[in-house]
Coordinates of C-alpha atoms in Angstrom, one line a residue:
X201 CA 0.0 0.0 0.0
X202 CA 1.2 3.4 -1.1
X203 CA 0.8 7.1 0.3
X204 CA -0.8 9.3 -1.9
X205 CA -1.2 13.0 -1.9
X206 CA -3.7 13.6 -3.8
X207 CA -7.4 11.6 -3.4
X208 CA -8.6 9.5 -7.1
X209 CA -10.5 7.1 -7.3
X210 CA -9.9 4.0 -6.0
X211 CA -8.2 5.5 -2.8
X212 CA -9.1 5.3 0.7
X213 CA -9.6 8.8 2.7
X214 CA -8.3 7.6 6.6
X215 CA -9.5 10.6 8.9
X216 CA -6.9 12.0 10.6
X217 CA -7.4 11.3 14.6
X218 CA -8.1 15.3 14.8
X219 CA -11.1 14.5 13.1
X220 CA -14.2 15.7 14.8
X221 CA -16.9 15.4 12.5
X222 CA -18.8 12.4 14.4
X223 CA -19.7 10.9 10.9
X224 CA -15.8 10.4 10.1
X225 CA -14.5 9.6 13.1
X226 CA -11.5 7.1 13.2
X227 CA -13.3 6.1 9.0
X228 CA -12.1 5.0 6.4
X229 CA -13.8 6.0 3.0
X230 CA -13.6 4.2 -0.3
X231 CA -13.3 6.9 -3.3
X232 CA -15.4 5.2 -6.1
X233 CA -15.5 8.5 -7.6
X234 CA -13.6 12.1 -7.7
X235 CA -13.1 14.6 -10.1
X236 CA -13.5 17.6 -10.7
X237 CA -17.4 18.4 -10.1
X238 CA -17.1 16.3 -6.6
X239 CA -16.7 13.2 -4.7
X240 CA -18.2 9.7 -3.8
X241 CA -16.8 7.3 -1.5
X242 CA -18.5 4.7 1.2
X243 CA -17.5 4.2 4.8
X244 CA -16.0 0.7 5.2
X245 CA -15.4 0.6 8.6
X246 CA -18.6 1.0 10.4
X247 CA -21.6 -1.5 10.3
X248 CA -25.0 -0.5 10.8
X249 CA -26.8 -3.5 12.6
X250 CA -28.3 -4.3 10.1
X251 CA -28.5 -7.2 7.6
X252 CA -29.2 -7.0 3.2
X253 CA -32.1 -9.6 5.0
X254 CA -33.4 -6.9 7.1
X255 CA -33.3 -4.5 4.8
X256 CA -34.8 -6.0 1.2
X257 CA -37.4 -8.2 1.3
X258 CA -36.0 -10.6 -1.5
X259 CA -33.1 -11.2 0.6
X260 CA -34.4 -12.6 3.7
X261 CA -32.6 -15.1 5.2
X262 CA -29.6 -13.6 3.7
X263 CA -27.3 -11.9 6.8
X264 CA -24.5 -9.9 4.7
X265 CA -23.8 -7.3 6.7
X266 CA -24.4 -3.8 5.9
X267 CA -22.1 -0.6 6.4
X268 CA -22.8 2.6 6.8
X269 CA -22.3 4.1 3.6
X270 CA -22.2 7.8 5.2
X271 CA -24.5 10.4 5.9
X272 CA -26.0 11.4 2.1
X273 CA -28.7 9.5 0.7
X274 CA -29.6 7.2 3.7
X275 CA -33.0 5.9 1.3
X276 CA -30.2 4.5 -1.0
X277 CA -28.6 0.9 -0.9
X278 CA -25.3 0.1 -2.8
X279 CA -22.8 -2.2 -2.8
X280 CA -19.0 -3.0 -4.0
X281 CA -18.4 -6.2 -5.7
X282 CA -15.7 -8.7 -7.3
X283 CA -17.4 -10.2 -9.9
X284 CA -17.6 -8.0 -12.9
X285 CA -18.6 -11.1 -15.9
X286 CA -21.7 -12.0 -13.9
X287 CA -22.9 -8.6 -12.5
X288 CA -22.8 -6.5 -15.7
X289 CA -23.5 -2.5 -15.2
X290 CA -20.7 -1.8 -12.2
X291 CA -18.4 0.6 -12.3
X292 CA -14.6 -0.4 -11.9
X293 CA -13.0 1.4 -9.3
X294 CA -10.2 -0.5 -8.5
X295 CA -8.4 -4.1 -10.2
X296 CA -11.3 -6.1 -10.3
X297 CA -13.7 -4.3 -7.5
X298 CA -16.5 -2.6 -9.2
X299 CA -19.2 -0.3 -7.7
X300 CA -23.1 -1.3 -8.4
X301 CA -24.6 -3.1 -11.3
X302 CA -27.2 -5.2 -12.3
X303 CA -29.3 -5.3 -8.9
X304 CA -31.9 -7.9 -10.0
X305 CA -28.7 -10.4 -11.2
X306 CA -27.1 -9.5 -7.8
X307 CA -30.5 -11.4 -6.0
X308 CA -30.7 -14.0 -8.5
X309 CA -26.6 -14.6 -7.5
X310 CA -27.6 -14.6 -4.0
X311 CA -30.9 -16.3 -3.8
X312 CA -28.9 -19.4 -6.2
X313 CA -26.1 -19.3 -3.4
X314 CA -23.3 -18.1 -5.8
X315 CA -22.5 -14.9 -4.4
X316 CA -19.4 -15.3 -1.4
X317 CA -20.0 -12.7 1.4
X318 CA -16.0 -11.4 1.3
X319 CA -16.6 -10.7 -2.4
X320 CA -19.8 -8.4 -1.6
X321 CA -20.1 -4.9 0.7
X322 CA -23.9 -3.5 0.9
X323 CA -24.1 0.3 2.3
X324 CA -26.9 2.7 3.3
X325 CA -26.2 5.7 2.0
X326 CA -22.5 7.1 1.0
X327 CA -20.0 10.0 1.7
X328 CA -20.0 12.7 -0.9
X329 CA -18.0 15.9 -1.1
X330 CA -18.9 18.7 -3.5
X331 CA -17.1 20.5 -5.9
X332 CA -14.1 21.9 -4.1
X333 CA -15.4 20.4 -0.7
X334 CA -12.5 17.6 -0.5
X335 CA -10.2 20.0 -2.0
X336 CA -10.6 22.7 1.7
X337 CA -10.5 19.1 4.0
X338 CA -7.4 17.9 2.4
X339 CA -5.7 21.8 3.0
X340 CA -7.2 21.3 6.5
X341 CA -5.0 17.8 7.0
X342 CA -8.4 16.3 7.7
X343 CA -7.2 12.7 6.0
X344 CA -4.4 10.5 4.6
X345 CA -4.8 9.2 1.4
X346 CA -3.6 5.7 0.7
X347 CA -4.2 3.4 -2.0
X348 CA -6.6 1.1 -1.9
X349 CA -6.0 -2.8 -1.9
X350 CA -8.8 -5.5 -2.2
X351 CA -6.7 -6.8 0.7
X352 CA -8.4 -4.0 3.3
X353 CA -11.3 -3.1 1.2
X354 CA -13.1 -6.3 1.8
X355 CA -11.5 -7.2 5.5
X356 CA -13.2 -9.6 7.7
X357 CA -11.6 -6.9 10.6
X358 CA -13.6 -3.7 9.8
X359 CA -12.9 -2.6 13.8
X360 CA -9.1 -2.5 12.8
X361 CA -9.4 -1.2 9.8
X362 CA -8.4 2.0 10.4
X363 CA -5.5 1.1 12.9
X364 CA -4.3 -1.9 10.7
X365 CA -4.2 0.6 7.7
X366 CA -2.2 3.1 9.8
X367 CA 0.1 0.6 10.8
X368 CA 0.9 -0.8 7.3
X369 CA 1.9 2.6 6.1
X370 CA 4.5 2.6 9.0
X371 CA 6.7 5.6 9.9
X372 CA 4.6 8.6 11.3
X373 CA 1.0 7.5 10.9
X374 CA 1.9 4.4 13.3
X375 CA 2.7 6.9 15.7
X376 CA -1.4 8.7 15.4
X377 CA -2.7 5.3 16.1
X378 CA -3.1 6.3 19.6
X379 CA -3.9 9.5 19.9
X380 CA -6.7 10.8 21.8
X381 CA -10.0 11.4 20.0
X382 CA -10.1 14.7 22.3
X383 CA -6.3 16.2 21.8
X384 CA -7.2 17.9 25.4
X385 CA -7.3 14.7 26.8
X386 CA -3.8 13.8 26.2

């Protein structure tokens, strides 16, 4: 995994421990798409409770977990995925990870077994920055930008996500692992 300076697609935003913003708060955010006009990413690290059974009818019975996306557009479901031949209609954001598609194939996959839960990520809602937004945060020092790896994206740890990322950078950012949420309380 690299440090990057700038955010693209296919990064991950890691909020800076500073971070305040209770909605970003030790996250990590999956860029799926950033140019000029804005940004869209999805919150990896935090689950809601909730199950894609819970949540749509035709997948009861089915307990993939969902995440919380972020705070825009909590009415909307969507979900990362690693197989691009038999979901057609994603977006490829990184090697072989692709964002939506084909939701009606997706529950055919699922409801015929063929869909492996580390291969899928369902989210309420997503993170979105407007034009300029991510552009004042990153002047601000409010994240680290790292590229993204399959590796993390789809971890089976999402608790330690944002501490195992840290850590795998090395140098200086394993040293903000253990900062104080509150800097007063140190």
């Amino acid at each position: 995994m690299k440090q990057l300076m700038e955010p693209e697609s296919g990064s991950f935003l890691i909020a800076n421990p500073h971070l305040n913003d209770p909605n970003f708060v030790r996250t990590v955010v999956f860029l799926c798409e950033h140019d000029a006009t804005g940004t869209v990413g999805f919150v990896m690290n935090r689950k809601t409770g909730h199950t894609i059974g819970d949540l749509v009818p035709d997948f009861e019975g089915f307990d993939f977990p969902v995440y919380e996306g972020g705070p825009v557009g909590l009415d909307n479901l969507h979900f990362l995925h690693q197989y691009p031949e038999a979901i057609p209609g994603g977006k490829e954001v990184l090697d072989g990870v692709y964002w939506g598609g084909d939701f009606e194939i997706l529950a055919g996959l699922l409801s015929e077994g063929r869909i492996e839960p580390q291969k899928v990520r369902f989210f309420l809602g997503y993170s979105g920055w407007g034009e300029g937004q991510l552009n004042f945060e990153m002047e601000e020092k409010t994240w680290i930008v790292a590229k993204a790896t399959r590796e993390f994206l789809f971890s089976d740890d999402e608790t330690a996500l944002w501490k195992n990322i840290l850590t795998h950078l090395g140098g200086d950012y394993k040293l903000i692992i253990n900062a104080p949420i509150d800097p007063r309380l140190n």
